[in-house]
PDB file of C-alpha atoms (C1' of nucleotides) in Angstrom:
ATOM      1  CA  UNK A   1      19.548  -7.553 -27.216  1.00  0.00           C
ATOM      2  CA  UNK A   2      20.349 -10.587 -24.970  1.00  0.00           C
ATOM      3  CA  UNK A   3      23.349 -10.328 -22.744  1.00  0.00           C
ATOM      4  CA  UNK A   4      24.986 -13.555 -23.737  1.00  0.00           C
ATOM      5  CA  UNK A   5      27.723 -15.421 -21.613  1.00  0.00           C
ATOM      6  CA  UNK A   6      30.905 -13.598 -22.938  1.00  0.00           C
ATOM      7  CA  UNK A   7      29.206 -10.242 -21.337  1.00  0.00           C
ATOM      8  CA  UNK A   8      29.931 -11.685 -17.963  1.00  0.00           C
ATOM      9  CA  UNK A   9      33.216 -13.305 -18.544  1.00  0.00           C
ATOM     10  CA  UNK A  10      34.848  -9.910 -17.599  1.00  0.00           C
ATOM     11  CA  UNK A  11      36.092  -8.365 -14.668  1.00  0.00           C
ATOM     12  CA  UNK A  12      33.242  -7.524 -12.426  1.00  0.00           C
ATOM     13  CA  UNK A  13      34.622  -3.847 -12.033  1.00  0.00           C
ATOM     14  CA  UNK A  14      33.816  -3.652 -15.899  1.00  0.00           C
ATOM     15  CA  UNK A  15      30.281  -5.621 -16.013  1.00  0.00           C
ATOM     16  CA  UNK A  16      28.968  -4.031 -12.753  1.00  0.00           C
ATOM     17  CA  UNK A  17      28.184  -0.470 -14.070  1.00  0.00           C
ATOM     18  CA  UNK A  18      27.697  -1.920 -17.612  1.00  0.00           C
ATOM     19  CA  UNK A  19      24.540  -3.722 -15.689  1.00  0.00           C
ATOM     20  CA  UNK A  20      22.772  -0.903 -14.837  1.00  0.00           C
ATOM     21  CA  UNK A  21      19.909   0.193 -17.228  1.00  0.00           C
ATOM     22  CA  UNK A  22      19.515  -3.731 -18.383  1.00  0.00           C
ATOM     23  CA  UNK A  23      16.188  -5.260 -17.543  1.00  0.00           C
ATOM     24  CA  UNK A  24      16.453  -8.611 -15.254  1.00  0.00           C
ATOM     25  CA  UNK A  25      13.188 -11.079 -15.814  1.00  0.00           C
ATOM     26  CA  UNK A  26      12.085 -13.925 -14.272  1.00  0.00           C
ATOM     27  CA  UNK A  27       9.817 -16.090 -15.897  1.00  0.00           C
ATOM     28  CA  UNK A  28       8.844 -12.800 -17.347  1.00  0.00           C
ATOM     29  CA  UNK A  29       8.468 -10.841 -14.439  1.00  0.00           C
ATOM     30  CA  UNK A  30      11.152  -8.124 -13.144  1.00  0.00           C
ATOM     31  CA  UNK A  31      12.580  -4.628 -14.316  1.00  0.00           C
ATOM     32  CA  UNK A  32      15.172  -2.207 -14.943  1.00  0.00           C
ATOM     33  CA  UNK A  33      18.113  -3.105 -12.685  1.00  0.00           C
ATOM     34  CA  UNK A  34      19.126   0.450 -10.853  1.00  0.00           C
ATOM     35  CA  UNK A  35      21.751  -1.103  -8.113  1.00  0.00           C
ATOM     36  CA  UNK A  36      24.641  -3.361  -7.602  1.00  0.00           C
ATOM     37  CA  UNK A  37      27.778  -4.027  -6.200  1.00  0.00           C
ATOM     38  CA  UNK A  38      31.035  -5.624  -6.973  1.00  0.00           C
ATOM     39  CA  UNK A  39      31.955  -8.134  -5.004  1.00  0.00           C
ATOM     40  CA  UNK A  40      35.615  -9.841  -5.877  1.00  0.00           C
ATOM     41  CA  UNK A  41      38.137 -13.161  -4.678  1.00  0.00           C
ATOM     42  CA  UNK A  42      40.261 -10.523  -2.750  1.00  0.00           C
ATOM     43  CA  UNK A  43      37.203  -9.278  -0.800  1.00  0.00           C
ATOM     44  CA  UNK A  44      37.498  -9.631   2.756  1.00  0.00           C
ATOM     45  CA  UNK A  45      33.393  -9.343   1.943  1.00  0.00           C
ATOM     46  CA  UNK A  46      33.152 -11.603   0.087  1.00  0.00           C
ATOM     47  CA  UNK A  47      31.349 -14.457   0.390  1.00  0.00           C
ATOM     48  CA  UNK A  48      34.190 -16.336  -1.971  1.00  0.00           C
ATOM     49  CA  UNK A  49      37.260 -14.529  -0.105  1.00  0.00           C
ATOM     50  CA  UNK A  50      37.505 -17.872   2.115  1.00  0.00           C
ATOM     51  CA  UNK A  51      37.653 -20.430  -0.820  1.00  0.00           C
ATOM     52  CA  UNK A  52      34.822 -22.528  -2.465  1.00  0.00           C
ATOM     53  CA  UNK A  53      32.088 -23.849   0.279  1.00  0.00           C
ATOM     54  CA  UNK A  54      29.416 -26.063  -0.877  1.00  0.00           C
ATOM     55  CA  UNK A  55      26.792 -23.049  -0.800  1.00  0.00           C
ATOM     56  CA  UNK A  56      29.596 -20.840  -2.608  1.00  0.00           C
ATOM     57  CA  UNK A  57      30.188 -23.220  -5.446  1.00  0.00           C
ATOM     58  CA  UNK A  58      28.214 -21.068  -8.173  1.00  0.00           C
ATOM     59  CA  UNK A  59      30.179 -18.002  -7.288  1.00  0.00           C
ATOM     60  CA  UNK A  60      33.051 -19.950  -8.696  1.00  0.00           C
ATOM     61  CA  UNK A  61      31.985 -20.054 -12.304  1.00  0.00           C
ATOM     62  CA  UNK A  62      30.950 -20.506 -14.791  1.00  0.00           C
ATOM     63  CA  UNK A  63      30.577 -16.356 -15.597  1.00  0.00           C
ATOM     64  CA  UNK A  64      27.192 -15.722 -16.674  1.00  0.00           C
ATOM     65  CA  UNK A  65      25.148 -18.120 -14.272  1.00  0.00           C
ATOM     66  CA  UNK A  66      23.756 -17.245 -11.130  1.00  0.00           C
ATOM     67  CA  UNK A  67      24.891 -17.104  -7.370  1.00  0.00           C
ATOM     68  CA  UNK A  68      21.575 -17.278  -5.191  1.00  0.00           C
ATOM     69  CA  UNK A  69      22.684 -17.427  -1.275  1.00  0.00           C
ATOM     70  CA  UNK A  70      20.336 -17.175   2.353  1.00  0.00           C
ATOM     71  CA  UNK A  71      21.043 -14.096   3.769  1.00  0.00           C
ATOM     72  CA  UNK A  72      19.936 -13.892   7.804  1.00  0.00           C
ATOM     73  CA  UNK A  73      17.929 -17.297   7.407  1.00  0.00           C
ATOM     74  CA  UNK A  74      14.944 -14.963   5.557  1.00  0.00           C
ATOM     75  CA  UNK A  75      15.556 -14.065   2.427  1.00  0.00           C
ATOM     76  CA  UNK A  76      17.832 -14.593  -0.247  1.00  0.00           C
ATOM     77  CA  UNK A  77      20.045 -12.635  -2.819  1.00  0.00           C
ATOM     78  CA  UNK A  78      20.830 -12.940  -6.739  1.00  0.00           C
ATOM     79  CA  UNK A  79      24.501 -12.224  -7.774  1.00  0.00           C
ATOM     80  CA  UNK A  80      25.574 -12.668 -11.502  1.00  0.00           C
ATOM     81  CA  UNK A  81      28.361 -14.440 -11.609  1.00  0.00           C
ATOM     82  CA  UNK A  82      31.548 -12.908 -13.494  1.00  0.00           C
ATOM     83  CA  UNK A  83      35.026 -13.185 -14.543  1.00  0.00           C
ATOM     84  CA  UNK A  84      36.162 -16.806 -15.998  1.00  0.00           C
ATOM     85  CA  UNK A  85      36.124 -20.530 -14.193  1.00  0.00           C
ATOM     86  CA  UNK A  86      38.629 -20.620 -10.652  1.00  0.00           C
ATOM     87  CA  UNK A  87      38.135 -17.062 -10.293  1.00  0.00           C
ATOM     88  CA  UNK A  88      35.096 -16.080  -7.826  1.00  0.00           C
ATOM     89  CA  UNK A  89      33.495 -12.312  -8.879  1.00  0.00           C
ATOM     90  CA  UNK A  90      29.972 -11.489  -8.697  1.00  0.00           C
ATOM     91  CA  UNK A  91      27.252  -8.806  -8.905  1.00  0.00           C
ATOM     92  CA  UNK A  92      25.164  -8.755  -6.390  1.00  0.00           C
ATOM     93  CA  UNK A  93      21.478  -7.097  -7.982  1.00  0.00           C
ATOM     94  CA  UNK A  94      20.486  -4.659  -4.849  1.00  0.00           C
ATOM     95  CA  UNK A  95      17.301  -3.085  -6.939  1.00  0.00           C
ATOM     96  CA  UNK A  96      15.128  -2.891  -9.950  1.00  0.00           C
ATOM     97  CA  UNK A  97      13.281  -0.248 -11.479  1.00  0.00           C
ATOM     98  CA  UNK A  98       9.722  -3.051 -12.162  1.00  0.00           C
ATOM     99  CA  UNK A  99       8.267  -3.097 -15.228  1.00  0.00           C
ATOM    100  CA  UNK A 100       7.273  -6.651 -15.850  1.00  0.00           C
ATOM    101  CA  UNK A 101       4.551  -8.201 -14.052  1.00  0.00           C
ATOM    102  CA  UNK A 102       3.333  -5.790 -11.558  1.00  0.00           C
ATOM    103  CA  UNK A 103       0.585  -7.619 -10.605  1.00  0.00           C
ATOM    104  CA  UNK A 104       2.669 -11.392  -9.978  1.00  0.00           C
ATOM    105  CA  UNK A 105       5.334  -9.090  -7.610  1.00  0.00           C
ATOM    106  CA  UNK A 106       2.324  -7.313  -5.279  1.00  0.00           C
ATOM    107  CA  UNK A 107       1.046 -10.608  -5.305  1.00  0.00           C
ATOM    108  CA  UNK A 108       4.198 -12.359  -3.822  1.00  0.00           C
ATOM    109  CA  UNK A 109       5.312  -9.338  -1.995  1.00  0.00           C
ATOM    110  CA  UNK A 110       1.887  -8.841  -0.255  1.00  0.00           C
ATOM    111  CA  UNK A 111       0.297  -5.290  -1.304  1.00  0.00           C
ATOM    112  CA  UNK A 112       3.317  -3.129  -1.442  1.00  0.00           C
ATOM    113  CA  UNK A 113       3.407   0.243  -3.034  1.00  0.00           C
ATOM    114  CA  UNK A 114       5.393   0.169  -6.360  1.00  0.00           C
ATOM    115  CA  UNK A 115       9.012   1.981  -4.899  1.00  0.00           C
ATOM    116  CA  UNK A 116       8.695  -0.841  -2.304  1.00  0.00           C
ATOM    117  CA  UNK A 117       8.284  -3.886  -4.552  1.00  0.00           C
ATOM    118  CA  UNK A 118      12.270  -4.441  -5.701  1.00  0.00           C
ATOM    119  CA  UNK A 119      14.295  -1.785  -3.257  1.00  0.00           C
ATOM    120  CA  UNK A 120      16.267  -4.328  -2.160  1.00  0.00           C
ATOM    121  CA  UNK A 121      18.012  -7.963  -2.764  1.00  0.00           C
ATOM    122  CA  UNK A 122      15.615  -9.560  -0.329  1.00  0.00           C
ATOM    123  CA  UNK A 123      12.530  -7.637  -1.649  1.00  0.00           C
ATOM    124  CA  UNK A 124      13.408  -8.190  -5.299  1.00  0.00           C
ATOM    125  CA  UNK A 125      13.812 -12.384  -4.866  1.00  0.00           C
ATOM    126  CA  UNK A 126      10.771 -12.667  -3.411  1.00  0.00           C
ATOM    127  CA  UNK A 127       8.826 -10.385  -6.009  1.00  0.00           C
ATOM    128  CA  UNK A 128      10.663 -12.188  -8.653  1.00  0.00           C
ATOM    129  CA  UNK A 129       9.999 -15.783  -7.337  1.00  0.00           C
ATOM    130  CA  UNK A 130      13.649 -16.460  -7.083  1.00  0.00           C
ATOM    131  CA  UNK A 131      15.148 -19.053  -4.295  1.00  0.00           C
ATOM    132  CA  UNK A 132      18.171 -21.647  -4.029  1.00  0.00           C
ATOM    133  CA  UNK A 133      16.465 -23.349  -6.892  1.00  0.00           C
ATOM    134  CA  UNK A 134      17.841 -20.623  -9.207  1.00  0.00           C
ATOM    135  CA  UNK A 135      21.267 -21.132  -7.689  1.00  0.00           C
ATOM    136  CA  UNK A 136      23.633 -21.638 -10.908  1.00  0.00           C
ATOM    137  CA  UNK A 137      20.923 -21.055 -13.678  1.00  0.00           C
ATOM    138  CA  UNK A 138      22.381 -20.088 -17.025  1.00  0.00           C
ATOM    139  CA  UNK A 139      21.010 -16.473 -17.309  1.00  0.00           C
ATOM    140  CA  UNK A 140      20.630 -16.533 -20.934  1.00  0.00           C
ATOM    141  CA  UNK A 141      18.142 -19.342 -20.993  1.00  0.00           C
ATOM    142  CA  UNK A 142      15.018 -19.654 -19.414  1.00  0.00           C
ATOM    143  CA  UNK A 143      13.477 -18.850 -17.241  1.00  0.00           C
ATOM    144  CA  UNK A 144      16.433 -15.432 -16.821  1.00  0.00           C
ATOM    145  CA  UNK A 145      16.301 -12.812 -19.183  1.00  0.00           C
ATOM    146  CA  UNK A 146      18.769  -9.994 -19.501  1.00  0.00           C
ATOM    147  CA  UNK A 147      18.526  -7.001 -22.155  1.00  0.00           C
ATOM    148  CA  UNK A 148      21.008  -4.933 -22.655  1.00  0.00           C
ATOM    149  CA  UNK A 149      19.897  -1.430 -22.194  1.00  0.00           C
ATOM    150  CA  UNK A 150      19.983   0.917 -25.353  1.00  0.00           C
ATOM    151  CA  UNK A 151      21.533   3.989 -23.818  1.00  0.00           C
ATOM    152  CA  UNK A 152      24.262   4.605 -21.107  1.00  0.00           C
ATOM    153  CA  UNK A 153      22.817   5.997 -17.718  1.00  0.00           C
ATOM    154  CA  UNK A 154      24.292   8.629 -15.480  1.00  0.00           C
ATOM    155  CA  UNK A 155      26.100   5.706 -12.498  1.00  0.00           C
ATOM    156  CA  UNK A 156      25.973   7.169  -9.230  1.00  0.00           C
ATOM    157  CA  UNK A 157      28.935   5.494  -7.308  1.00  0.00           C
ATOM    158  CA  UNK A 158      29.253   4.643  -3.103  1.00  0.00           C
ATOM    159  CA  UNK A 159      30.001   2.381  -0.707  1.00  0.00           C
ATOM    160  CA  UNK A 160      28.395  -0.821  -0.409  1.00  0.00           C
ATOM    161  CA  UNK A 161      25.718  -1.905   1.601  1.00  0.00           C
ATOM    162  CA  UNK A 162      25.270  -3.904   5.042  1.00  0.00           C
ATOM    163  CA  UNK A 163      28.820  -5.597   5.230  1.00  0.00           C
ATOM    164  CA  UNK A 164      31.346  -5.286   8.492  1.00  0.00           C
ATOM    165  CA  UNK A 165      34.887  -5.812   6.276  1.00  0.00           C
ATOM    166  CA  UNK A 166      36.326  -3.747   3.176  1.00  0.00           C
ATOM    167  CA  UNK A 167      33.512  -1.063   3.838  1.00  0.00           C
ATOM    168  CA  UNK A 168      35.450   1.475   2.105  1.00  0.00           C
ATOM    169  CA  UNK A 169      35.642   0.367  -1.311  1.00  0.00           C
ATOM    170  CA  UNK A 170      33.771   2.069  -3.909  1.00  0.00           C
ATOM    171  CA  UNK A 171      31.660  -0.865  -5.305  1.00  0.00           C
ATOM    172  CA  UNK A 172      28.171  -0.064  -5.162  1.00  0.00           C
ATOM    173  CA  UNK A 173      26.827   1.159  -8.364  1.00  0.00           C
ATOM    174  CA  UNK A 174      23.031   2.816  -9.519  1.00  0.00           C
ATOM    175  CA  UNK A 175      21.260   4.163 -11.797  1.00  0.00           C
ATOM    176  CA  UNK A 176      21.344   7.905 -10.378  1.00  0.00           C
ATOM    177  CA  UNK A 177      18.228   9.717  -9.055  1.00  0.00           C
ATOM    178  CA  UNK A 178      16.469   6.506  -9.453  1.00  0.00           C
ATOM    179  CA  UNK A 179      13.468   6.203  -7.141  1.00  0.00           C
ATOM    180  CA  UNK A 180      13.544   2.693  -6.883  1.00  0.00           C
ATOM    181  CA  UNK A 181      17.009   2.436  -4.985  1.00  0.00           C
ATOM    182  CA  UNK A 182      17.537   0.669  -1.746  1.00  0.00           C
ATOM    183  CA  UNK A 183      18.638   3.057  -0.500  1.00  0.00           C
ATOM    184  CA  UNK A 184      19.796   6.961  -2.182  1.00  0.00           C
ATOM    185  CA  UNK A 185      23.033   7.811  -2.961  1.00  0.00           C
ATOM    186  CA  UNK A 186      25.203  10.215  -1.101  1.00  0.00           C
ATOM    187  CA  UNK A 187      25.290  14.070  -3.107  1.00  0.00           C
ATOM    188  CA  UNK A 188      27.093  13.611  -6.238  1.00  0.00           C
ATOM    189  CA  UNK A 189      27.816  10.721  -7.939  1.00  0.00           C
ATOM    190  CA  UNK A 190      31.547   9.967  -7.688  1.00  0.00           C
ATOM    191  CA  UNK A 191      31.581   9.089  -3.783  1.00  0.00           C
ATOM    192  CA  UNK A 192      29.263   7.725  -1.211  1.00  0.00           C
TER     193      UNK A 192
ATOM    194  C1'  DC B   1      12.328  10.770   9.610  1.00  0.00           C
ATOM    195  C1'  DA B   2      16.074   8.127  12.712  1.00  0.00           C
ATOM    196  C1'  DG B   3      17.232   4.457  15.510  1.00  0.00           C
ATOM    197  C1'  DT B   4      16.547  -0.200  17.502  1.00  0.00           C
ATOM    198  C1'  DG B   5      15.673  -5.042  17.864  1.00  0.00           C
ATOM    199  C1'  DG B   6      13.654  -9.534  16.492  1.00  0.00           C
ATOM    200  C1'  DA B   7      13.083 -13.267  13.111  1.00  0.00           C
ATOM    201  C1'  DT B   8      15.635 -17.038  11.253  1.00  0.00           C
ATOM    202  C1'  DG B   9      19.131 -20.754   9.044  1.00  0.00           C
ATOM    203  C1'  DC B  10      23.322 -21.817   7.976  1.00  0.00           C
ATOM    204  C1'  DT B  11      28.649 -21.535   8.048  1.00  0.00           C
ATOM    205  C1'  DC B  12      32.687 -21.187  10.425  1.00  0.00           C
ATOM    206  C1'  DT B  13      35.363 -20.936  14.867  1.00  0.00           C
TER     207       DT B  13
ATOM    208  C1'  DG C   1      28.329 -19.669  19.957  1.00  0.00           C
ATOM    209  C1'  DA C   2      29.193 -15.743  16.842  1.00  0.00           C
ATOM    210  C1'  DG C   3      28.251 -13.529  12.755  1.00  0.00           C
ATOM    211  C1'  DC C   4      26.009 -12.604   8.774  1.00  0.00           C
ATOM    212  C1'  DA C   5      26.029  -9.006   1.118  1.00  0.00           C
ATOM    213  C1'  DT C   6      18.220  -8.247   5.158  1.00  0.00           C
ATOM    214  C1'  DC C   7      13.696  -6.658   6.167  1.00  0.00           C
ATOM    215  C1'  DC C   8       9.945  -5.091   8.946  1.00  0.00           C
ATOM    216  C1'  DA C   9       7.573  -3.334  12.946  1.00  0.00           C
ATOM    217  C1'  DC C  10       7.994  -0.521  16.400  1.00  0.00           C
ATOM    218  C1'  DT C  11       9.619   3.380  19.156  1.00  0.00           C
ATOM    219  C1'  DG C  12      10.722   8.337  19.782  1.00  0.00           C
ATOM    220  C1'  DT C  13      11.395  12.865  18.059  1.00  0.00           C
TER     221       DT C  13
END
DNA sequence: CAGTGGATGCTCT
DNA sequence: GAGCATCCACTGT
């Protein structure tokens, strides 16, 4: 079952969790997603929490597109875009569980073992090909894919990853005692 | 394993 | 010039 716009056009705190289990592709290539985080307009982290910038502008709608942004100069990181148009919420996809084209993400990714290949929003772009030319795709059209999954996971909740401001919020969500995480939870899901 | 530092490009101050 | 929603290689236990 495709994930169709009105999926996304929620509040991010609702589609976040929902998005674990769902399989992300990429011109057929990608996996289980098994990590994200919330990010929202009243995020100090946020890359939206200062207003629309011209390298923001997808984060600001439509829901159901995609955010792709540089992160240190290297790499770059896919959010899904949420909420409706003039309000600025994303997921930003932290890991997948890969199952598509194994052989297209060792190729791009060098020869990595298989926990390696997507443990990361850096790794996972560059397995799955994606770069700013993705940057506000539709992802129910070509070449995105997103199935829903067909049974609810157990969500292990914590804090997100690699920011300075709002570290305390509880916005990072996976797919617990996943392998394939960026990094593992802390204990029991509930806190991190 | 844990901790550190460099690469690198763009935005904002 | 500082600061990043990162990753990897390298060090030291």
């Amino acid at each position: 079952m495709q994930l169709r716009r009105e999926f996304f056009a929620r509040s991010v705190h609702e589609v976040a969790p929902e998005l674990i289990g769902a399989t992300l592709l990429y011109d057929g290539v990608g996996g289980v997603i098994v990590e994200v985080e919330a990010y929202d307009q009243d995020d100090p982290a946020s890359h939206a929490f200062r207003g629309m910038t011209p390298t923001t502008v997808s984060m600001f709608g439509p829901a159901g597109h995609a955010y792709v942004y540089r992160s240190y100069g290297i790499h770059w990181c896919l959010n899904l875009v949420c909420a409706s148009e003039g309000r600025a919420e994303a997921a930003l996809v932290r890991a997948l569980a890969p199952t598509h084209g194994l052989d297209a993400m060792r190729a791009r990714r060098g020869l990595d073992r298989e926990r390696s290949l997507c443990s990361g929003p850096g790794k996972l772009c560059q397995a799955l090909g994606i770069t700013r030319t993705s940057d506000g795709m539709a992802l129910d059209r070509p070449p995105f894919r997103l199935i829903a999954r067909e049974s609810e996971p157990e969500i292990a909740i914590g804090t997100r990853i690699g920011i300075t401001r709002a570290i305390e919020r509880p916005w990072r969500y996976g797919y617990a005692g996943s392998p394939f995480l960026s990094r593992p939870f802390r204990s029991l899901p509930g806190w991190g």
